[in-house]
Coordinates of C-alpha atoms in Angstrom, one line a residue:
M1 CA 70.4 -24.5 13.5
N2 CA 71.0 -28.0 14.6
F3 CA 67.3 -28.7 15.1
L4 CA 66.7 -28.6 11.4
G5 CA 69.1 -31.5 11.1
V6 CA 67.2 -33.3 13.8
I7 CA 64.0 -32.9 11.7
G8 CA 65.9 -34.4 8.7
Q9 CA 67.0 -37.3 10.8
H10 CA 63.4 -37.9 11.9
M11 CA 62.2 -37.9 8.3
V12 CA 65.0 -39.8 6.6
D13 CA 63.6 -42.7 4.6
S14 CA 60.0 -41.5 5.1
G15 CA 59.6 -40.6 1.5
L16 CA 59.3 -36.9 2.2
S17 CA 62.3 -35.9 0.1
E18 CA 61.1 -38.0 -2.8
L19 CA 57.7 -36.3 -2.5
W20 CA 59.3 -32.9 -2.7
V21 CA 61.2 -34.0 -5.9
K22 CA 58.1 -35.6 -7.4
C23 CA 56.0 -32.5 -6.8
D24 CA 58.7 -30.4 -8.5
L25 CA 59.2 -28.4 -5.3
M26 CA 63.0 -28.9 -5.7
G27 CA 65.6 -31.2 -7.2
A28 CA 67.0 -34.3 -5.7
N29 CA 70.2 -32.6 -4.5
A30 CA 68.3 -29.7 -2.9
A31 CA 66.0 -32.2 -1.2
Q32 CA 69.0 -33.9 0.4
H33 CA 70.4 -30.6 1.5
V34 CA 67.0 -29.7 3.1
M35 CA 67.0 -33.1 4.9
A36 CA 70.5 -32.3 6.2
G37 CA 69.3 -29.0 7.5
K38 CA 71.5 -27.0 5.2
G39 CA 70.4 -23.7 3.7
Y40 CA 68.3 -22.2 6.4
A41 CA 65.9 -20.2 4.2
R42 CA 65.2 -23.0 1.9
V43 CA 64.8 -25.5 4.7
I44 CA 62.3 -23.3 6.6
R45 CA 60.3 -22.5 3.4
T46 CA 60.1 -26.2 2.5
H47 CA 59.0 -27.3 6.0
K48 CA 56.4 -24.5 6.1
L49 CA 54.9 -25.7 2.8
T50 CA 54.9 -29.3 4.0
L51 CA 53.3 -28.3 7.3
Q52 CA 50.6 -26.4 5.5
A53 CA 49.9 -29.3 3.2
L54 CA 49.7 -31.7 6.2
W55 CA 47.3 -29.5 8.1
Q56 CA 45.0 -29.3 5.0
L57 CA 45.0 -33.1 5.1
L58 CA 44.5 -33.4 8.8
L59 CA 42.0 -30.6 9.4
P60 CA 38.9 -32.7 8.3
R61 CA 40.0 -35.4 10.6
L62 CA 40.3 -32.9 13.5
Y63 CA 36.9 -31.5 12.6
T64 CA 35.4 -35.0 12.8
Y65 CA 37.0 -35.5 16.2
L66 CA 35.8 -32.2 17.5
D67 CA 32.3 -33.0 16.3
E68 CA 32.3 -35.9 18.7
V69 CA 33.9 -34.0 21.6
D70 CA 32.7 -30.4 21.4
V71 CA 30.5 -29.2 18.5
T72 CA 30.5 -25.6 19.6
L73 CA 34.3 -25.5 19.7
R74 CA 34.4 -27.0 16.2
A75 CA 31.9 -24.4 14.9
E76 CA 34.0 -21.6 16.4
L77 CA 37.2 -22.9 14.9
S78 CA 35.6 -23.4 11.5
D79 CA 34.3 -19.8 11.5
L80 CA 37.7 -18.4 12.5
C81 CA 39.3 -20.5 9.7
Q82 CA 37.1 -18.9 7.1
S83 CA 38.4 -15.3 7.6
V84 CA 42.0 -14.3 6.9
D85 CA 42.1 -10.7 8.2
A86 CA 44.4 -9.7 11.0
D87 CA 41.7 -9.3 13.7
H88 CA 40.4 -12.8 13.1
I89 CA 44.0 -14.3 13.1
A90 CA 44.5 -12.7 16.5
Q91 CA 41.2 -14.2 17.7
M92 CA 42.2 -17.6 16.3
V93 CA 45.6 -17.5 18.1
D94 CA 43.8 -16.6 21.4
K95 CA 41.3 -19.4 20.9
L96 CA 44.0 -22.0 20.0
T97 CA 46.0 -21.2 23.1
T98 CA 43.1 -21.6 25.6
D99 CA 42.8 -24.8 27.7
R100 CA 39.4 -25.4 26.2
F101 CA 41.2 -26.1 22.9
Q102 CA 44.5 -27.4 24.1
Q103 CA 43.0 -30.3 26.0
P104 CA 41.0 -31.7 23.0
M105 CA 44.1 -31.2 20.8
K106 CA 46.2 -33.3 23.2
E107 CA 43.5 -36.0 23.2
F108 CA 43.3 -35.9 19.4
A109 CA 47.1 -36.3 19.2
A110 CA 46.9 -39.3 21.6
S111 CA 44.1 -40.8 19.6
L112 CA 46.2 -40.5 16.4
A113 CA 49.0 -42.4 18.1
V114 CA 46.6 -45.2 19.1
D115 CA 44.7 -45.5 15.9
D116 CA 47.5 -45.0 13.3
P117 CA 51.2 -45.2 14.1
N118 CA 52.0 -43.6 10.8
A119 CA 49.8 -40.6 11.7
A120 CA 51.7 -40.3 15.0
F121 CA 55.0 -40.2 13.1
W122 CA 53.8 -37.4 10.9
W123 CA 52.3 -35.6 14.0
D124 CA 55.8 -35.7 15.5
Y125 CA 57.1 -34.0 12.3
M126 CA 54.4 -31.4 12.5
T127 CA 55.3 -30.8 16.1
M128 CA 59.0 -30.4 15.3
V129 CA 58.3 -27.9 12.5
S130 CA 55.9 -25.9 14.7
T131 CA 58.6 -25.8 17.4
V132 CA 61.3 -24.5 15.0
L133 CA 58.9 -21.9 13.8
C134 CA 58.2 -20.8 17.4
F135 CA 61.9 -20.7 18.1
T136 CA 62.6 -18.6 15.0
R137 CA 59.8 -16.1 15.9
A138 CA 61.2 -15.9 19.4
Q139 CA 64.7 -15.1 18.1
R140 CA 63.4 -12.5 15.6
D141 CA 61.0 -10.7 17.9
G142 CA 62.9 -11.0 21.2
L143 CA 60.3 -13.1 23.0
W144 CA 62.1 -14.6 25.9
D145 CA 59.3 -16.8 27.2
L146 CA 58.6 -18.2 23.7
H147 CA 62.4 -18.8 23.3
L148 CA 62.5 -20.9 26.5
Y149 CA 59.3 -22.7 25.6
A150 CA 60.5 -23.7 22.1
F151 CA 63.9 -24.7 23.3
K152 CA 62.4 -26.9 26.0
R153 CA 60.2 -28.6 23.3
M154 CA 63.4 -29.3 21.3
L155 CA 65.3 -31.1 24.0
P156 CA 63.5 -34.5 23.9
F157 CA 64.2 -34.6 20.1
F158 CA 67.9 -33.9 20.7
F159 CA 68.0 -36.8 23.1
R160 CA 66.0 -39.1 20.8
Y161 CA 68.3 -38.4 17.8
V162 CA 71.6 -38.5 19.8
H163 CA 72.6 -34.9 19.5
I164 CA 74.6 -35.4 22.7
N165 CA 76.1 -31.9 23.1
N166 CA 72.7 -30.1 22.5
A167 CA 70.9 -32.6 24.8
R168 CA 73.4 -32.4 27.6
W169 CA 74.2 -28.7 27.6
G170 CA 70.6 -27.8 26.6
T171 CA 69.4 -29.1 30.0
V172 CA 72.1 -27.1 31.7
Y173 CA 71.1 -24.0 29.7
L174 CA 67.4 -24.3 30.6
A175 CA 68.2 -24.8 34.3
E176 CA 70.5 -21.7 34.4
M177 CA 68.0 -19.6 32.5
S178 CA 65.2 -20.7 34.8
A179 CA 67.2 -19.4 37.8
L180 CA 68.2 -16.0 36.4
P181 CA 68.4 -13.0 38.8
P182 CA 65.2 -10.9 38.6
E183 CA 66.9 -7.9 37.0
I184 CA 68.5 -9.9 34.2
L185 CA 65.2 -11.8 33.7
L186 CA 63.4 -8.5 33.3
E187 CA 65.8 -7.4 30.7
F188 CA 65.6 -10.6 28.8
Q189 CA 61.8 -10.4 28.8
K190 CA 62.2 -7.0 27.2
G191 CA 64.0 -8.7 24.3
N192 CA 67.5 -7.8 25.4
F193 CA 68.8 -11.3 25.1
L194 CA 69.4 -10.9 21.4
V195 CA 72.4 -9.5 19.6
K196 CA 71.1 -7.2 16.9
R197 CA 72.9 -5.4 14.2
S198 CA 72.7 -1.6 14.7
D199 CA 72.4 0.8 11.8

């Protein structure tokens, strides 16, 4: 997947690959392969671990921000984070996708960019990894709307890091997929846009 290479381009010379080596997560050569986007399973696993570590560092800062903006939302989010069973995870996903939470998150991201350019850089990385995870889930589970959403979020990064073919043809792809005939759209929304191996 080309987008994994885009993530590597974004993070080159950031010290991330050296951090992976220093933490004994992988060797120097493997870290360079991950930065190049080679070896899909290793790349995804490494970015997931890094994303989780960054969220653990960022969560107290988010809580502090929510204490200033909406204390009840912060309390609800904190309560949901304490439980790990499937019902609470579903509730957490529902809560995180509401406008009540999305608006403060956008404002929090904007405040990061103003207060600390370095934090904004790492926020972009977290956004990119989240996007690739959404795209992977869409491909595995046949979720058409999530597929289009994730692909649309990838496009600005393709432009930013001069992936000309993906940027140029990605916009054409999105335009064509947004104008599908209703019967084809219905099939795609049922998950029939994937090619799956049969038994």
